[in-house]
Short mmCIF file of the C-alpha atoms (twelve columns), coordinates in Angstrom:
data_MODEL
# 
_entry.id   MODEL 
# 
loop_
_atom_site.group_PDB 
_atom_site.id 
_atom_site.type_symbol 
_atom_site.label_atom_id 
_atom_site.label_alt_id 
_atom_site.label_comp_id 
_atom_site.label_asym_id 
_atom_site.label_seq_id 
_atom_site.Cartn_x 
_atom_site.Cartn_y 
_atom_site.Cartn_z 
_atom_site.pdbx_PDB_model_num 
ATOM 1   C CA . MET A 1   20.913 20.854 -10.302 1 
ATOM 2   C CA . LEU A 2   22.916 17.623 -10.297 1 
ATOM 3   C CA . ASP A 3   23.720 18.307 -6.654  1 
ATOM 4   C CA . ALA A 4   19.980 18.468 -5.976  1 
ATOM 5   C CA . ARG A 5   19.470 15.052 -7.517  1 
ATOM 6   C CA . ARG A 6   22.315 13.596 -5.479  1 
ATOM 7   C CA . ALA A 7   21.060 15.247 -2.289  1 
ATOM 8   C CA . ILE A 8   17.552 13.847 -2.583  1 
ATOM 9   C CA . ARG A 9   17.288 10.162 -1.805  1 
ATOM 10  C CA . SER A 10  14.827 8.216  -3.874  1 
ATOM 11  C CA . PRO A 11  11.500 9.480  -2.570  1 
ATOM 12  C CA . THR A 12  8.504  7.272  -1.993  1 
ATOM 13  C CA . LEU A 13  5.381  7.609  -4.117  1 
ATOM 14  C CA . GLY A 14  3.644  9.406  -1.260  1 
ATOM 15  C CA . GLU A 15  6.471  11.924 -1.012  1 
ATOM 16  C CA . VAL A 16  6.528  12.713 -4.741  1 
ATOM 17  C CA . LEU A 17  2.761  13.173 -4.713  1 
ATOM 18  C CA . ASP A 18  2.898  15.881 -2.057  1 
ATOM 19  C CA . ASP A 19  2.794  19.614 -2.757  1 
ATOM 20  C CA . LEU A 20  5.309  20.431 -0.014  1 
ATOM 21  C CA . TRP A 21  7.798  17.907 -1.449  1 
ATOM 22  C CA . LEU A 22  7.386  19.489 -4.906  1 
ATOM 23  C CA . ARG A 23  8.223  22.928 -3.471  1 
ATOM 24  C CA . GLN A 24  11.209 21.472 -1.630  1 
ATOM 25  C CA . LEU A 25  12.431 19.855 -4.855  1 
ATOM 26  C CA . HIS A 26  12.312 23.241 -6.610  1 
ATOM 27  C CA . PHE A 27  14.237 24.796 -3.717  1 
ATOM 28  C CA . ARG A 28  16.890 22.075 -3.793  1 
ATOM 29  C CA . MET A 29  17.273 22.472 -7.530  1 
ATOM 30  C CA . PHE A 30  17.447 26.265 -7.623  1 
ATOM 31  C CA . GLY A 31  18.071 27.535 -4.083  1 
ATOM 32  C CA . ASP A 32  21.628 28.522 -4.967  1 
ATOM 33  C CA . VAL A 33  20.359 30.516 -7.953  1 
ATOM 34  C CA . TRP A 34  17.179 32.297 -6.865  1 
ATOM 35  C CA . THR A 35  16.237 33.537 -3.393  1 
ATOM 36  C CA . TRP A 36  12.586 32.738 -4.115  1 
ATOM 37  C CA . ALA A 37  13.250 29.109 -5.143  1 
ATOM 38  C CA . GLY A 38  10.573 26.788 -3.804  1 
ATOM 39  C CA . THR A 39  8.054  29.632 -3.490  1 
ATOM 40  C CA . TYR A 40  5.022  29.733 -5.745  1 
ATOM 41  C CA . ARG A 41  4.778  32.708 -8.075  1 
ATOM 42  C CA . VAL A 42  2.821  35.804 -7.095  1 
ATOM 43  C CA . SER A 43  2.157  37.206 -10.553 1 
ATOM 44  C CA . ASP A 44  0.815  35.971 -13.860 1 
ATOM 45  C CA . ARG A 45  3.041  34.724 -16.689 1 
ATOM 46  C CA . ASN A 46  2.454  34.152 -20.379 1 
ATOM 47  C CA . ILE A 47  2.174  30.423 -19.604 1 
ATOM 48  C CA . GLY A 48  0.260  28.913 -16.721 1 
ATOM 49  C CA . ILE A 49  -2.879 29.445 -14.739 1 
ATOM 50  C CA . ASP A 50  -3.796 32.552 -12.757 1 
ATOM 51  C CA . TRP A 51  -1.257 32.863 -9.955  1 
ATOM 52  C CA . THR A 52  -3.979 32.992 -7.290  1 
ATOM 53  C CA . GLU A 53  -5.010 29.441 -8.223  1 
ATOM 54  C CA . VAL A 54  -1.549 27.839 -8.115  1 
ATOM 55  C CA . THR A 55  -1.620 26.465 -4.554  1 
ATOM 56  C CA . ALA A 56  -5.004 24.787 -4.999  1 
ATOM 57  C CA . ALA A 57  -4.111 23.529 -8.484  1 
ATOM 58  C CA . VAL A 58  -0.939 21.798 -7.276  1 
ATOM 59  C CA . ARG A 59  -2.867 20.198 -4.401  1 
ATOM 60  C CA . ASN A 60  -5.515 19.021 -6.872  1 
ATOM 61  C CA . LEU A 61  -2.797 17.681 -9.164  1 
ATOM 62  C CA . VAL A 62  -1.232 15.494 -6.487  1 
ATOM 63  C CA . GLN A 63  -4.660 14.231 -5.401  1 
ATOM 64  C CA . ASP A 64  -5.651 13.476 -8.996  1 
ATOM 65  C CA . ALA A 65  -2.326 11.753 -9.638  1 
ATOM 66  C CA . GLN A 66  -2.916 9.463  -6.672  1 
ATOM 67  C CA . ALA A 67  -6.115 8.314  -8.395  1 
ATOM 68  C CA . TRP A 68  -4.451 7.942  -11.825 1 
ATOM 69  C CA . ILE A 69  -1.757 5.681  -10.429 1 
ATOM 70  C CA . GLY A 70  -4.285 2.935  -9.848  1 
ATOM 71  C CA . ASP A 71  -6.251 3.478  -13.047 1 
ATOM 72  C CA . ASP A 72  -3.709 4.376  -15.746 1 
ATOM 73  C CA . GLU A 73  -0.775 2.588  -17.280 1 
ATOM 74  C CA . GLN A 74  2.133  3.932  -15.218 1 
ATOM 75  C CA . HIS A 75  3.841  5.790  -18.087 1 
ATOM 76  C CA . THR A 76  0.532  7.511  -18.830 1 
ATOM 77  C CA . SER A 77  0.310  8.655  -15.207 1 
ATOM 78  C CA . VAL A 78  3.825  10.096 -15.417 1 
ATOM 79  C CA . ALA A 79  3.000  11.940 -18.656 1 
ATOM 80  C CA . ARG A 80  -0.240 13.354 -17.232 1 
ATOM 81  C CA . PHE A 81  1.546  14.452 -14.053 1 
ATOM 82  C CA . HIS A 82  4.286  16.230 -15.996 1 
ATOM 83  C CA . HIS A 83  1.843  17.908 -18.371 1 
ATOM 84  C CA . ARG A 84  -0.384 19.235 -15.597 1 
ATOM 85  C CA . LEU A 85  2.539  20.452 -13.505 1 
ATOM 86  C CA . VAL A 86  3.993  22.413 -16.422 1 
ATOM 87  C CA . ALA A 87  0.543  23.718 -17.398 1 
ATOM 88  C CA . ILE A 88  0.067  25.056 -13.857 1 
ATOM 89  C CA . HIS A 89  3.514  26.709 -14.051 1 
ATOM 90  C CA . PRO A 90  3.721  27.171 -10.279 1 
ATOM 91  C CA . PHE A 91  7.073  28.982 -10.074 1 
ATOM 92  C CA . PRO A 92  8.399  32.179 -11.656 1 
ATOM 93  C CA . ASN A 93  11.124 30.206 -13.447 1 
ATOM 94  C CA . GLY A 94  12.524 26.678 -13.707 1 
ATOM 95  C CA . ASN A 95  9.135  25.031 -14.259 1 
ATOM 96  C CA . GLY A 96  10.159 22.786 -17.147 1 
ATOM 97  C CA . ARG A 97  13.296 21.485 -15.438 1 
ATOM 98  C CA . HIS A 98  11.392 21.051 -12.183 1 
ATOM 99  C CA . ALA A 99  8.505  19.182 -13.830 1 
ATOM 100 C CA . ARG A 100 10.895 16.869 -15.697 1 
ATOM 101 C CA . ALA A 101 12.785 16.117 -12.472 1 
ATOM 102 C CA . ALA A 102 9.511  15.510 -10.596 1 
ATOM 103 C CA . ALA A 103 8.331  13.183 -13.382 1 
ATOM 104 C CA . ASP A 104 11.647 11.325 -13.210 1 
ATOM 105 C CA . TYR A 105 11.219 10.876 -9.447  1 
ATOM 106 C CA . LEU A 106 7.625  9.727  -9.989  1 
ATOM 107 C CA . SER A 107 8.841  7.187  -12.559 1 
ATOM 108 C CA . ASN A 108 11.414 5.916  -10.089 1 
ATOM 109 C CA . ALA A 109 8.799  5.614  -7.328  1 
ATOM 110 C CA . LEU A 110 6.561  3.667  -9.737  1 
ATOM 111 C CA . GLU A 111 9.528  1.515  -10.792 1 
ATOM 112 C CA . VAL A 112 9.171  2.368  -14.490 1 
ATOM 113 C CA . ALA A 113 11.738 3.832  -16.874 1 
ATOM 114 C CA . PRO A 114 11.649 7.632  -16.874 1 
ATOM 115 C CA . PRO A 115 10.814 9.545  -20.050 1 
ATOM 116 C CA . THR A 116 13.757 10.265 -22.343 1 
ATOM 117 C CA . TRP A 117 12.553 13.841 -22.869 1 
ATOM 118 C CA . GLY A 118 13.261 13.541 -26.575 1 
ATOM 119 C CA . ALA A 119 16.916 12.634 -26.174 1 
ATOM 120 C CA . LEU A 120 16.495 9.444  -28.193 1 
ATOM 121 C CA . THR A 121 14.462 10.923 -31.037 1 
ATOM 122 C CA . CYS A 122 15.197 14.625 -31.364 1 
ATOM 123 C CA . SER A 123 17.859 15.562 -33.856 1 
ATOM 124 C CA . ASP A 124 16.892 19.245 -34.137 1 
ATOM 125 C CA . THR A 125 17.673 20.577 -30.665 1 
ATOM 126 C CA . ALA A 126 17.748 24.193 -31.863 1 
ATOM 127 C CA . ASN A 127 13.962 24.251 -32.206 1 
ATOM 128 C CA . LEU A 128 13.150 21.883 -29.343 1 
ATOM 129 C CA . ARG A 129 12.419 24.566 -26.707 1 
ATOM 130 C CA . THR A 130 10.287 26.581 -29.140 1 
ATOM 131 C CA . ALA A 131 8.247  23.496 -30.029 1 
ATOM 132 C CA . TYR A 132 7.981  22.527 -26.343 1 
ATOM 133 C CA . LEU A 133 6.613  25.946 -25.347 1 
ATOM 134 C CA . ALA A 134 4.249  26.023 -28.335 1 
ATOM 135 C CA . ALA A 135 2.850  22.636 -27.329 1 
ATOM 136 C CA . LEU A 136 2.201  23.918 -23.806 1 
ATOM 137 C CA . ARG A 137 0.217  26.865 -25.119 1 
# 
């Protein structure tokens, strides 16, 4: 995954807010791990919307985010973007890591500090994933 971050130059705001770029990011992050990396899921999961709605939902997300950028405080836009992307859960696996990376790239494009993802405040890492998944549900 670090190789993916090195391989991707700092994208523009327009690139980050593009559904094709988001699929390419997933592929670059996980293409060496999963043959289906960068491909939206084709079945339902215990988290996320109905798989038949994923393509349209990601397109709606990037369009909505373009509107938020002008209206919201930038950190709020990043948080909303991350939350919606994870809630959609577009891929069979790697959604959390992908959404955090996409939010980091969005922060960079907006020239704001990226979220710390709890690194500065969380002392109980054993329960972090459980709490994260519970919050998504």
